[in-house]
PDB file of C-alpha atoms in Angstrom:
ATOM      1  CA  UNK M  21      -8.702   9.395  -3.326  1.00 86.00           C
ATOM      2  CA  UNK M  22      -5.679   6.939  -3.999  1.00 90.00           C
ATOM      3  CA  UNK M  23      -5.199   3.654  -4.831  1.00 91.00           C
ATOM      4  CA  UNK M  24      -2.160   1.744  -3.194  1.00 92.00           C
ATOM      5  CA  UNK M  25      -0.985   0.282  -6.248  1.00 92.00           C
ATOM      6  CA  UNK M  26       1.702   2.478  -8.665  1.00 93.00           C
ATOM      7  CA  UNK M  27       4.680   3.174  -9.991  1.00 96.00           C
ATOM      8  CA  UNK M  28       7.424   5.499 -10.560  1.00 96.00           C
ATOM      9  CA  UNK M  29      10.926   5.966 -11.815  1.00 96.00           C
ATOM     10  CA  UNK M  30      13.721   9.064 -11.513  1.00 96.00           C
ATOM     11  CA  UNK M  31      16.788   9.762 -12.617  1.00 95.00           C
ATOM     12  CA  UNK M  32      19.373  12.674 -11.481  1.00 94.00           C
ATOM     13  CA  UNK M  33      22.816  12.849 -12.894  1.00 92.00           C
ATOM     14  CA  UNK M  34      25.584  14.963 -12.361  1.00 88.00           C
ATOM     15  CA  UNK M  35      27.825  14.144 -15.034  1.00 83.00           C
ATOM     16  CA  UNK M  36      29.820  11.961 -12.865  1.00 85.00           C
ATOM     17  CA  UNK M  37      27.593  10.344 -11.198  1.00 89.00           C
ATOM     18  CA  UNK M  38      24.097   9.271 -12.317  1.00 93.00           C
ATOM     19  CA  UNK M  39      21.440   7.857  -8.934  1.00 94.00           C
ATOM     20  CA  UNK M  40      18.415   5.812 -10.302  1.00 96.00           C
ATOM     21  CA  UNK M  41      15.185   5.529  -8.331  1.00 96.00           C
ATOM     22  CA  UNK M  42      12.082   2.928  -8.746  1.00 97.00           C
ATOM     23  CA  UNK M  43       9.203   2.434  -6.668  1.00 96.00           C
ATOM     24  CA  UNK M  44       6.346   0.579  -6.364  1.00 95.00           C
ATOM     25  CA  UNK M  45       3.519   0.272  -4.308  1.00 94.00           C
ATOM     26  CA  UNK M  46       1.060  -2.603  -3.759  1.00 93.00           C
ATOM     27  CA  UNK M  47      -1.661  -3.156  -1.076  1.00 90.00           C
ATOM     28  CA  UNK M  48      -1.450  -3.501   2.488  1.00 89.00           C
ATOM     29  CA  UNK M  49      -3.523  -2.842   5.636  1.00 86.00           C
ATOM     30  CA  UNK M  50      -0.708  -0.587   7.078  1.00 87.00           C
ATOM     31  CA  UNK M  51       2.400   1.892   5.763  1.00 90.00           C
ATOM     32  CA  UNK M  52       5.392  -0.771   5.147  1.00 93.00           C
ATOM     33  CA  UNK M  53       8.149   1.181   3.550  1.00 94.00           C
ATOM     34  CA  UNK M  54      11.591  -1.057   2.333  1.00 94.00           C
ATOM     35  CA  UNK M  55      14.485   0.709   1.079  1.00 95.00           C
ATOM     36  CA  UNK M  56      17.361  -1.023  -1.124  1.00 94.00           C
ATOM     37  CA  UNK M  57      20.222   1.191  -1.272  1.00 93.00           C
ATOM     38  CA  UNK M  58      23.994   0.767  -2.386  1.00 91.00           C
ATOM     39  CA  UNK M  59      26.223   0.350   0.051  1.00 87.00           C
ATOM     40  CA  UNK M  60      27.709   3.675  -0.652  1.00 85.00           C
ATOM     41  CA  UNK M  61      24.128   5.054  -0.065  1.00 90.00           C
ATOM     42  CA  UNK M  62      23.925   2.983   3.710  1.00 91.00           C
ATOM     43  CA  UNK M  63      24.176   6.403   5.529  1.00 91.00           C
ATOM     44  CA  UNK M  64      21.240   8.398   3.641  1.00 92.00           C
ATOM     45  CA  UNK M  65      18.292   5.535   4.609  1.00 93.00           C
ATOM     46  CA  UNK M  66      16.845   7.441   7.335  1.00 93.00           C
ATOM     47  CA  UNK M  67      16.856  10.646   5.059  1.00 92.00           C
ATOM     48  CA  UNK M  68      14.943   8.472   2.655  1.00 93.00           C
ATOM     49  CA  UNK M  69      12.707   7.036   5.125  1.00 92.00           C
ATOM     50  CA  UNK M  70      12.152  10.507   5.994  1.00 90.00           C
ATOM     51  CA  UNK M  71      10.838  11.902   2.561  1.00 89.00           C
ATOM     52  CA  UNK M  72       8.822   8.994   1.479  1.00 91.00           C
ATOM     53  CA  UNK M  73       6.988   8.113   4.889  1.00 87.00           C
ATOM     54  CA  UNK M  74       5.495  11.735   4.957  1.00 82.00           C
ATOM     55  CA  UNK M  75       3.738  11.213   1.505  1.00 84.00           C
ATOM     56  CA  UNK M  76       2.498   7.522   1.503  1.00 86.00           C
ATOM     57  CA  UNK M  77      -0.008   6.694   4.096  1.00 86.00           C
ATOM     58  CA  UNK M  78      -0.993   3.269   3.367  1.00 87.00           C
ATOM     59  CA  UNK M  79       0.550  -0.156   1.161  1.00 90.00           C
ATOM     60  CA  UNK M  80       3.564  -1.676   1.215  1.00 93.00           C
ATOM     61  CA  UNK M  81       6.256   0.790  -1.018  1.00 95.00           C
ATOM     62  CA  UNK M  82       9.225  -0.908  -2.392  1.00 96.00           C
ATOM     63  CA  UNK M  83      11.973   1.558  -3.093  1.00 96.00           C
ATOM     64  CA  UNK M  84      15.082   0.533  -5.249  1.00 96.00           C
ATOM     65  CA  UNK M  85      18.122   3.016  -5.363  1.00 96.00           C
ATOM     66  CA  UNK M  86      21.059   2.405  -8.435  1.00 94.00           C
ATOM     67  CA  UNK M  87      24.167   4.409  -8.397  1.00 91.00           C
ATOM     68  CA  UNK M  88      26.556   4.508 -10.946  1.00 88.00           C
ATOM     69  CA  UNK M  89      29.890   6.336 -11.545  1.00 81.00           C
ATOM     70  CA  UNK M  90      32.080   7.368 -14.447  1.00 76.00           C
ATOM     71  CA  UNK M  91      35.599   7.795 -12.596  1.00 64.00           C
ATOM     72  CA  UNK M  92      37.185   4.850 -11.178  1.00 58.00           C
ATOM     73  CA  UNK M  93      36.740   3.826  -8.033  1.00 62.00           C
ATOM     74  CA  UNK M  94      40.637   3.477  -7.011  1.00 61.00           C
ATOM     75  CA  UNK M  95      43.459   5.635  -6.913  1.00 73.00           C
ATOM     76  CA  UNK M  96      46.843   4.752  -7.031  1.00 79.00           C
ATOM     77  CA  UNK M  97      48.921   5.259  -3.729  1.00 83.00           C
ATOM     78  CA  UNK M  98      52.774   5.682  -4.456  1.00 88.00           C
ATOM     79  CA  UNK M  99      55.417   5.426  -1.839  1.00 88.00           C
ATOM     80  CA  UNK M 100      58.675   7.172  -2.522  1.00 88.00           C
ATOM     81  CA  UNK M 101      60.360   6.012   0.046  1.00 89.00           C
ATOM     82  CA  UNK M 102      60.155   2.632  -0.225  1.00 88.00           C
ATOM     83  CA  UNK M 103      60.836   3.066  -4.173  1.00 86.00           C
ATOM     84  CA  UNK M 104      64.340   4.487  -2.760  1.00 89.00           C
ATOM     85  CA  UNK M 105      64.927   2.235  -0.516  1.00 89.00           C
ATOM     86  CA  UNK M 106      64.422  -0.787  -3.465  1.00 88.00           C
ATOM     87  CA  UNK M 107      66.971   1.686  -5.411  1.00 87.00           C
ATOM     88  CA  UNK M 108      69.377   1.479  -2.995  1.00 88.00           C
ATOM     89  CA  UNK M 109      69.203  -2.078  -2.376  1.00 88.00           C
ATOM     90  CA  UNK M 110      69.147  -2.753  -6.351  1.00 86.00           C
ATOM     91  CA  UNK M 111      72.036  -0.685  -6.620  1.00 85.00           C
ATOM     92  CA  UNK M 112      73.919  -2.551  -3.845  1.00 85.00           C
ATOM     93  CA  UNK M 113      73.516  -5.857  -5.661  1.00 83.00           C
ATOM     94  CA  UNK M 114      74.757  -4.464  -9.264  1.00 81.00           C
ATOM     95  CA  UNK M 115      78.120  -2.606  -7.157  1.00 81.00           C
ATOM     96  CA  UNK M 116      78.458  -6.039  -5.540  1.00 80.00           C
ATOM     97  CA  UNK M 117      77.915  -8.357  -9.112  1.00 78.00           C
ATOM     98  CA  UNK M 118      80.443  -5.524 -10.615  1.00 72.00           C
ATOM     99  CA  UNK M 119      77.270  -4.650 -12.843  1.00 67.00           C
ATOM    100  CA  UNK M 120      77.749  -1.199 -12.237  1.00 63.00           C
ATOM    101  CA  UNK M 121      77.902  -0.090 -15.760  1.00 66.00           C
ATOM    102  CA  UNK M 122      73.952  -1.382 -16.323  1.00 72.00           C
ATOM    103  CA  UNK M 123      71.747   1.309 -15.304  1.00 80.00           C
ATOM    104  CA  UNK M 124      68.570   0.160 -12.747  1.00 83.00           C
ATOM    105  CA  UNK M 125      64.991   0.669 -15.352  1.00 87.00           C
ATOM    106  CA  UNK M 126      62.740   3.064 -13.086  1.00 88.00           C
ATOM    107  CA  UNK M 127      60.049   0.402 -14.440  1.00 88.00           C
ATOM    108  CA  UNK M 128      61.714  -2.529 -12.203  1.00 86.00           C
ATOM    109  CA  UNK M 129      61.598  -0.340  -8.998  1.00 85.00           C
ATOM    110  CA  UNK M 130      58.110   0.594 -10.074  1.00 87.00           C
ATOM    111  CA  UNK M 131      56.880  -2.946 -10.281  1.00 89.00           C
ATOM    112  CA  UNK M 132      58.247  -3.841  -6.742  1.00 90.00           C
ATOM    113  CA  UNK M 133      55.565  -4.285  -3.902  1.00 90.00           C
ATOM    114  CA  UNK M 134      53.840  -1.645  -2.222  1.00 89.00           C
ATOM    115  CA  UNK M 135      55.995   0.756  -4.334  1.00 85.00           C
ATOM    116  CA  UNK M 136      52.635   1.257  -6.454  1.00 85.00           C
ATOM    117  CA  UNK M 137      49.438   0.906  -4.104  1.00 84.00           C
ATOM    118  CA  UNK M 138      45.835   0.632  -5.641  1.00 77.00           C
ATOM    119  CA  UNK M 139      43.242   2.108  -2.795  1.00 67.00           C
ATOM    120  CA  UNK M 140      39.342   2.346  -2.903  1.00 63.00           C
ATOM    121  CA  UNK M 141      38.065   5.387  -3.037  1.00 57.00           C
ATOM    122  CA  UNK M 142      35.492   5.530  -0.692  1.00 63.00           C
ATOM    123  CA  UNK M 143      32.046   8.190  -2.344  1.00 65.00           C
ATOM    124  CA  UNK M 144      31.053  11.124  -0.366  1.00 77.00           C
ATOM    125  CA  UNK M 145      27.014   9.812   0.053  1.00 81.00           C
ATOM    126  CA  UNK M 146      26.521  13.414   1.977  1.00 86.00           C
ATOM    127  CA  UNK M 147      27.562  15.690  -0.765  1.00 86.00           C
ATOM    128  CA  UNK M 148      25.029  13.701  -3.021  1.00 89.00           C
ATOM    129  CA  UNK M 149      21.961  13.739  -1.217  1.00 92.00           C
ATOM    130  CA  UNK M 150      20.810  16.449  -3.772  1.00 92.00           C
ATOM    131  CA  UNK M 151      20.973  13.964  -6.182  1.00 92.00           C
ATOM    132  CA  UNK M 152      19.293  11.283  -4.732  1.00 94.00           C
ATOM    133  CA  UNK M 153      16.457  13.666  -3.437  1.00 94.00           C
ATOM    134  CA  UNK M 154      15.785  15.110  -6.831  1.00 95.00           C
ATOM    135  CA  UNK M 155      15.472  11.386  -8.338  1.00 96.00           C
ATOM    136  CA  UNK M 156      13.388  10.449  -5.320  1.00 95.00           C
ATOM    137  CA  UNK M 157      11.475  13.205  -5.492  1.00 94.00           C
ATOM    138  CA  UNK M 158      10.890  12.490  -9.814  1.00 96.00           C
ATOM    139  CA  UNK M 159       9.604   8.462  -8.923  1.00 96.00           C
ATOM    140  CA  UNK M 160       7.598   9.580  -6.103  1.00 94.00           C
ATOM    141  CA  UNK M 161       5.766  12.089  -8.706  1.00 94.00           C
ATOM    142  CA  UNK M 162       5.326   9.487 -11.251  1.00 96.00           C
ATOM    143  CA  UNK M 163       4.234   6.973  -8.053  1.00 95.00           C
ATOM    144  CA  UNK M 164       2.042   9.182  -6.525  1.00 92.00           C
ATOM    145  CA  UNK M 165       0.135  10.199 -10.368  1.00 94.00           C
ATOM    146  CA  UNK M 166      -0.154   6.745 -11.263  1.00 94.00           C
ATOM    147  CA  UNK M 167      -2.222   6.206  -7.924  1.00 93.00           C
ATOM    148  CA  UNK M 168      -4.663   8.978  -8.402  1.00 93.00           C
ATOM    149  CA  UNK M 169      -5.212   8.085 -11.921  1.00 94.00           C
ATOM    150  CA  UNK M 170      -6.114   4.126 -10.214  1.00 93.00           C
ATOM    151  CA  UNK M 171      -7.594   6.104  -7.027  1.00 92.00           C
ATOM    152  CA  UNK M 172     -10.126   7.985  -9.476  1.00 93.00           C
ATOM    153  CA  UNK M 173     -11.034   4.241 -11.266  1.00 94.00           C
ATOM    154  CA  UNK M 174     -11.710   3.356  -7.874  1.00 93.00           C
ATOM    155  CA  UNK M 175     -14.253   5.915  -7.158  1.00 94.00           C
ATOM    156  CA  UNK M 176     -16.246   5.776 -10.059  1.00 94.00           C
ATOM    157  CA  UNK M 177     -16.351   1.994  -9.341  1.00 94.00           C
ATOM    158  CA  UNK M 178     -17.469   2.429  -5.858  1.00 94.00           C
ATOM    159  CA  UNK M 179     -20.222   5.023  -6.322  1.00 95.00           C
ATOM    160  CA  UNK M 180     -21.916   2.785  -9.051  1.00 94.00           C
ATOM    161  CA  UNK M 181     -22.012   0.023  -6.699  1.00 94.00           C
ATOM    162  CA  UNK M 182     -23.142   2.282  -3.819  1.00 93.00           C
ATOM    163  CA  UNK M 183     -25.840   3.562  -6.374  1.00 94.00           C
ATOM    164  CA  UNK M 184     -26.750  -0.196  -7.165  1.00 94.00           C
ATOM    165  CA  UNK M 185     -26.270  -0.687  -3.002  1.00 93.00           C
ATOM    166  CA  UNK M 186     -28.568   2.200  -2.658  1.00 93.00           C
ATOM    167  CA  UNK M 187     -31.614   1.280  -4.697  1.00 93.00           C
ATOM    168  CA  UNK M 188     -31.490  -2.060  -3.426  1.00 93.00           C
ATOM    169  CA  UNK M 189     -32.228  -0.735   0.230  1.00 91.00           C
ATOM    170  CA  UNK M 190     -35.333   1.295  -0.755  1.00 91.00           C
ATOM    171  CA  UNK M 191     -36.527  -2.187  -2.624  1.00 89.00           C
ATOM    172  CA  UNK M 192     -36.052  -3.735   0.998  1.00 86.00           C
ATOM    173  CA  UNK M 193     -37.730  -0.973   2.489  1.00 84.00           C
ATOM    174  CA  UNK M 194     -40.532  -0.747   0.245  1.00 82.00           C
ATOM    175  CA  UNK M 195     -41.221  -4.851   0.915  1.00 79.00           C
ATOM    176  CA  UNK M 196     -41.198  -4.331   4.254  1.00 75.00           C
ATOM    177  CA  UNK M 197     -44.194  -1.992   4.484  1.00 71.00           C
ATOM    178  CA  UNK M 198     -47.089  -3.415   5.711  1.00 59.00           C
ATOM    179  CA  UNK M 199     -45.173  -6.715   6.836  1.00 61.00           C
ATOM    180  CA  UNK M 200     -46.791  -6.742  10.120  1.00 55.00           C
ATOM    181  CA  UNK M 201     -50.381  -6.844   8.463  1.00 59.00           C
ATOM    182  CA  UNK M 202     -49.086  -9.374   6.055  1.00 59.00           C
ATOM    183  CA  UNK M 203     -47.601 -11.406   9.264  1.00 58.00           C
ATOM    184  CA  UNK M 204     -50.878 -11.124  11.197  1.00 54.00           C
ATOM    185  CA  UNK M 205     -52.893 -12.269   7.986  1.00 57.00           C
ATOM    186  CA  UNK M 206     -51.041 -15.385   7.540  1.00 64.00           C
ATOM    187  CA  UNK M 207     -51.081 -16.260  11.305  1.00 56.00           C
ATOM    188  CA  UNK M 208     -55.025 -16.335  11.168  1.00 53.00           C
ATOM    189  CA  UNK M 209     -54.936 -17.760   7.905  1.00 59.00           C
ATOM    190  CA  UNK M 210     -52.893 -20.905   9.070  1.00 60.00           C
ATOM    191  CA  UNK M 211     -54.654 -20.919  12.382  1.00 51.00           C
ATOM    192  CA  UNK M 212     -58.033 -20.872  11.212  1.00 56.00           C
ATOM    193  CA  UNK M 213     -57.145 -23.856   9.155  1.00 55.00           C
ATOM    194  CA  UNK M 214     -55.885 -25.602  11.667  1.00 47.00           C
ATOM    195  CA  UNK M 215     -58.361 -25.327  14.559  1.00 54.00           C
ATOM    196  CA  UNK M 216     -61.326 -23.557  12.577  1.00 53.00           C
ATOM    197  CA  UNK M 217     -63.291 -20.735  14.773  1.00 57.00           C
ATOM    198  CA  UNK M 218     -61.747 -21.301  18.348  1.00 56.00           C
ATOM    199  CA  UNK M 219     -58.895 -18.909  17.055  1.00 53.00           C
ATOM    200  CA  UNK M 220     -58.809 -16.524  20.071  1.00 60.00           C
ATOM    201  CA  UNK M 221     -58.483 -12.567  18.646  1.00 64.00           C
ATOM    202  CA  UNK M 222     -56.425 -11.226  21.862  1.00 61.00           C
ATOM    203  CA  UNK M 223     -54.089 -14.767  21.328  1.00 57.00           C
ATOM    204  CA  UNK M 224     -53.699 -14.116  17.582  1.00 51.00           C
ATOM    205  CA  UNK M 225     -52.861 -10.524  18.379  1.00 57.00           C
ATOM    206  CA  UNK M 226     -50.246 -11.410  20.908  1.00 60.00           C
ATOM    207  CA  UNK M 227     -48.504 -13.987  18.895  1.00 54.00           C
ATOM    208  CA  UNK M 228     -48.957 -11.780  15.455  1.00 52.00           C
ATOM    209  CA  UNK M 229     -46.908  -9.123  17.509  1.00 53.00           C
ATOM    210  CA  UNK M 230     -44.439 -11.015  18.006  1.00 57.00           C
ATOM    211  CA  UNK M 231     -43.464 -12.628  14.990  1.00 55.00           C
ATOM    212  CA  UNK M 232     -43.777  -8.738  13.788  1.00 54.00           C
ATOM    213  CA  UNK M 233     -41.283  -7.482  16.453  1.00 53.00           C
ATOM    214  CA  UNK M 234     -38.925 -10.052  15.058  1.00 64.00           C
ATOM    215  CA  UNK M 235     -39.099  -9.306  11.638  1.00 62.00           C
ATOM    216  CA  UNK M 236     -39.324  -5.722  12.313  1.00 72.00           C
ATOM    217  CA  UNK M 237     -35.842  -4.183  10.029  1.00 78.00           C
ATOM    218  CA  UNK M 238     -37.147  -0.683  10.472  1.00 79.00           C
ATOM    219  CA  UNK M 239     -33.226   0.338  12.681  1.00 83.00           C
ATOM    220  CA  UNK M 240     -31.156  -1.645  10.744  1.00 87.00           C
ATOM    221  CA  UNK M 241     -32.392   0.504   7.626  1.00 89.00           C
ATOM    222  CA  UNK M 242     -31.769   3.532   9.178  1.00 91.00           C
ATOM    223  CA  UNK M 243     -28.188   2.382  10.028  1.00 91.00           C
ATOM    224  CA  UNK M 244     -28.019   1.288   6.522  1.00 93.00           C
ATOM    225  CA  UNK M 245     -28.750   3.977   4.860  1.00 92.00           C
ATOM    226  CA  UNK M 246     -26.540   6.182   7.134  1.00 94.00           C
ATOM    227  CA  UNK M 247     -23.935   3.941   6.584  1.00 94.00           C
ATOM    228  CA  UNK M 248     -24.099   4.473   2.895  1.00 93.00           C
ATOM    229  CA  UNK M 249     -24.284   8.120   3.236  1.00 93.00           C
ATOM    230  CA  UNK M 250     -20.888   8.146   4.959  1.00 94.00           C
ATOM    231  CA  UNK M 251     -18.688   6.161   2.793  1.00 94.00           C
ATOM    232  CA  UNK M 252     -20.302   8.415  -0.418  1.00 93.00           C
ATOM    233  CA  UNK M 253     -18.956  11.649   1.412  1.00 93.00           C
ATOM    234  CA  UNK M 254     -15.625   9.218   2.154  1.00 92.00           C
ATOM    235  CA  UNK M 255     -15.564   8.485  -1.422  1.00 91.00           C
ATOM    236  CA  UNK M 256     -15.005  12.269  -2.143  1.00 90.00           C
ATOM    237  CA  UNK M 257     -12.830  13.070   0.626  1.00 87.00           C
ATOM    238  CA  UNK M 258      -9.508  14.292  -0.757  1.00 84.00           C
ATOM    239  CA  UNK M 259      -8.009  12.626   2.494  1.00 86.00           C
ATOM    240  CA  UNK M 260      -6.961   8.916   3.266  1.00 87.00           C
ATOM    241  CA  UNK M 261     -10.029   7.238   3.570  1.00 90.00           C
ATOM    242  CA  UNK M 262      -9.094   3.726   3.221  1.00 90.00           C
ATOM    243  CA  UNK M 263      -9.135   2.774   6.802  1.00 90.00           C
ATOM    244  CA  UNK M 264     -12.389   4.621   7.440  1.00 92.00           C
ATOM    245  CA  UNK M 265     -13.960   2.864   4.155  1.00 93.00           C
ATOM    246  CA  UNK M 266     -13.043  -0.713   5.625  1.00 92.00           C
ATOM    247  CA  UNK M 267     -15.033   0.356   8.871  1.00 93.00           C
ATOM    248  CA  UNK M 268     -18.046   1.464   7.425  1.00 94.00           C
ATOM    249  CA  UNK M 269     -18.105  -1.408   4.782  1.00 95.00           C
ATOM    250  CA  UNK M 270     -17.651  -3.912   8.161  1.00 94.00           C
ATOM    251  CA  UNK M 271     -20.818  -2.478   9.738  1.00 94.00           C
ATOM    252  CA  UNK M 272     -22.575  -2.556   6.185  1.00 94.00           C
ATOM    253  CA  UNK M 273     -22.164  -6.071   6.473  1.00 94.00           C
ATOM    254  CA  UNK M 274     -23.291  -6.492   9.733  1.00 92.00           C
ATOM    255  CA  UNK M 275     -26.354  -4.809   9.468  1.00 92.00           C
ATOM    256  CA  UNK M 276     -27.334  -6.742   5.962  1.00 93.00           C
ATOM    257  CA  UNK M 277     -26.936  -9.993   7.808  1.00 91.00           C
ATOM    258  CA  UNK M 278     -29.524  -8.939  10.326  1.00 89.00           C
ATOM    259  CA  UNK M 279     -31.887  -8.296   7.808  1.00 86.00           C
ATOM    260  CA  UNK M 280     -30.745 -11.383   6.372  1.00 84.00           C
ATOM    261  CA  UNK M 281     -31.629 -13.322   9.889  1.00 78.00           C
ATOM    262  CA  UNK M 282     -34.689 -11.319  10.157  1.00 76.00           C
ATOM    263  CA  UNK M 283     -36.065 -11.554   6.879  1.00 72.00           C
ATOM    264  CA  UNK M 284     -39.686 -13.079   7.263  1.00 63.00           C
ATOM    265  CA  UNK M 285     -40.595 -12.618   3.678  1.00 68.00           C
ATOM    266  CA  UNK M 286     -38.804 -13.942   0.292  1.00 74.00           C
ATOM    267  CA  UNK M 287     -38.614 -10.678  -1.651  1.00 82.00           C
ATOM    268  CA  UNK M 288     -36.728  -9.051   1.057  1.00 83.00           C
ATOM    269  CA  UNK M 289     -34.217 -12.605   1.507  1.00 85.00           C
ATOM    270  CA  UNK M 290     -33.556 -12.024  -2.235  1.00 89.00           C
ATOM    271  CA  UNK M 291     -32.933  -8.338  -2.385  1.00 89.00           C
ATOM    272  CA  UNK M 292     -30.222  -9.593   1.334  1.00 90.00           C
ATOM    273  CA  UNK M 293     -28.629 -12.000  -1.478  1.00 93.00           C
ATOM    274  CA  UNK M 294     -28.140  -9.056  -3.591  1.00 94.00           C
ATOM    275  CA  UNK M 295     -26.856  -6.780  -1.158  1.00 93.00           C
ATOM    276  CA  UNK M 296     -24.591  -8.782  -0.116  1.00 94.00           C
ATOM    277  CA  UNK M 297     -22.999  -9.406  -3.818  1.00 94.00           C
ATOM    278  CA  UNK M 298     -22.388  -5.653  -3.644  1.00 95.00           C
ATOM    279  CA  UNK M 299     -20.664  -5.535  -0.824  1.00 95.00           C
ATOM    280  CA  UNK M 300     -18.204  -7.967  -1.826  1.00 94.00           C
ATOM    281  CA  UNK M 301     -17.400  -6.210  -4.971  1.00 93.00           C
ATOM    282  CA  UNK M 302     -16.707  -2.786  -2.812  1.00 93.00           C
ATOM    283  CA  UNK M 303     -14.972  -4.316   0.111  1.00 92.00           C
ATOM    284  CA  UNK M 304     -12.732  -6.125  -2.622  1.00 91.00           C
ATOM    285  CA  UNK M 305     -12.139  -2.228  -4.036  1.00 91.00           C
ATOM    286  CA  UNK M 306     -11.975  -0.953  -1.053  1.00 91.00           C
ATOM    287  CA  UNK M 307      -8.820  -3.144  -0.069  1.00 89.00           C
ATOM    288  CA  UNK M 308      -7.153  -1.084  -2.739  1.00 90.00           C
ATOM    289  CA  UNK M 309      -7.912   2.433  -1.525  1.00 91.00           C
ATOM    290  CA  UNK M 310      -5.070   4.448   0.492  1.00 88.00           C
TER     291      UNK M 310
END
């Protein structure tokens, strides 16, 4: 089991070139996957779409990708023709000023326009996809360790509270033995102090049966406690459960508030209080889970 919060950095370098990668991960109720790459890197996003999507099922995962180079990223573009053509025109001028005895410095031509051309050199993002991969596949490693180690926190968290969830039900169950009896006794109690011997025994047992059909819990335990059963075996699944653990924790909830409606007797109101405090505390761990 996984929690949807981690981190993770890589590195790859290839002595020229060196790609940094850093993720993190935080909750969400779906997969939401945002890539930042270089714009050299523009053309490898659905390749890195590709290899994170098939190993993060759940959360939001921020993915940052730095590139850096050692060579320069211009080259310089000469054009020889044009550097003869300023030649010729320099030389032109000096045979018309009579300057012919001052030779032409190869800098001056040089420094003319267009002579010497600086042009971007544009990175080939295909031939280093290796290097990307291996640093995305280094964070994702550190990402995905990091979230077992807060997955496994989780757990032991969330069977404690089911334990606590757990022993709280059979308290619930145990006060509701004999409630009808208890229910029946009171009615003729408060009756007979009311009107005295005119109670009627068939009316008594009528309205007795009633007020016992009402406070009767006996299904909602039973959903309860397989409920409970399901999200322990969830707990220990080595598959995505998150989803699955939100469900079950929903109709948890549910069925405590009928008890909670129900409830015809104090001890079993109090132990609905407490119930429902544990819930809370795994639904707000559960909202971490992947």
């Amino acid at each position: 089991m996984n929690s949807m919060t981690g981190y993770g950095r890589g590195e790859s370098t290839n002595g020229n070139v060196t790609v940094i990668v850093e993720m993190k991960s935080v909750n969400n109720r779906f997969r939401d996957i945002n890539v930042r790459l270089p714009r050299e890197y523009m053309v490898l996003e659905p390749r890195v779409h590709k290899a994170l999507k098939d190993h993060v099922n759940r959360g939001r995962l921020d993915t940052f990708i730095r590139r850096s180079a050692n060579e320069t990223k211009e080259m310089i573009q000469p054009d020889p023709f044009l550097a003869e053509h300023y030649l010729k025109a320099m030389n032109e001028v000096a045979k018309r000023l009579q300057r012919l005895e001052e030779p032409i410095p190869l800098s001056l031509v040089l420094s003319q326009p267009g002579v010497l051309t600086p042009v971007a050199v544009e990175s080939d993002a295909l031939s280093e996809w290796t290097l990307v991969e291996t640093a995305l596949d280094a964070a994702r490693e550190e990402l995905c360790k990091m979230r077992a180690v807060e997955g496994k926190i989780l757990q032991d968290e969330m069977v404690s509270q089911l334990d606590q969830m757990q022993r709280l039900w059979a308290e619930v169950q145990a006060s509701a033995d004999g409630v009808a009896k208890r229910l029946h006794d009171k009615l003729e109690e408060r009756l007979t102090r009311l009107i005295g011997d005119r109670v009627e025994p068939n009316r008594l047992a009528q309205e007795a049966a009633l007020l016992a059909d009402k406070s009767d819990i006996s299904e909602e335990l039973v959903r309860i406690r397989s409920h409970t059963t399901q999200v322990l075996e969830a707990l220990h699944s080595d598959e995505p459960v998150g989803r699955k653990l939100d469900f079950l924790l929903q109709e948890l909830n549910r069925e405590i508030n009928t008890i909670g409606s129900k409830a015809a007797e104090h001890p079993i109101a109090a132990r609905v209080v407490d119930m429902k405090s544990v819930l809370e505390k795994m639904r707000e761990q559960a909202a971490n889970i992947e």
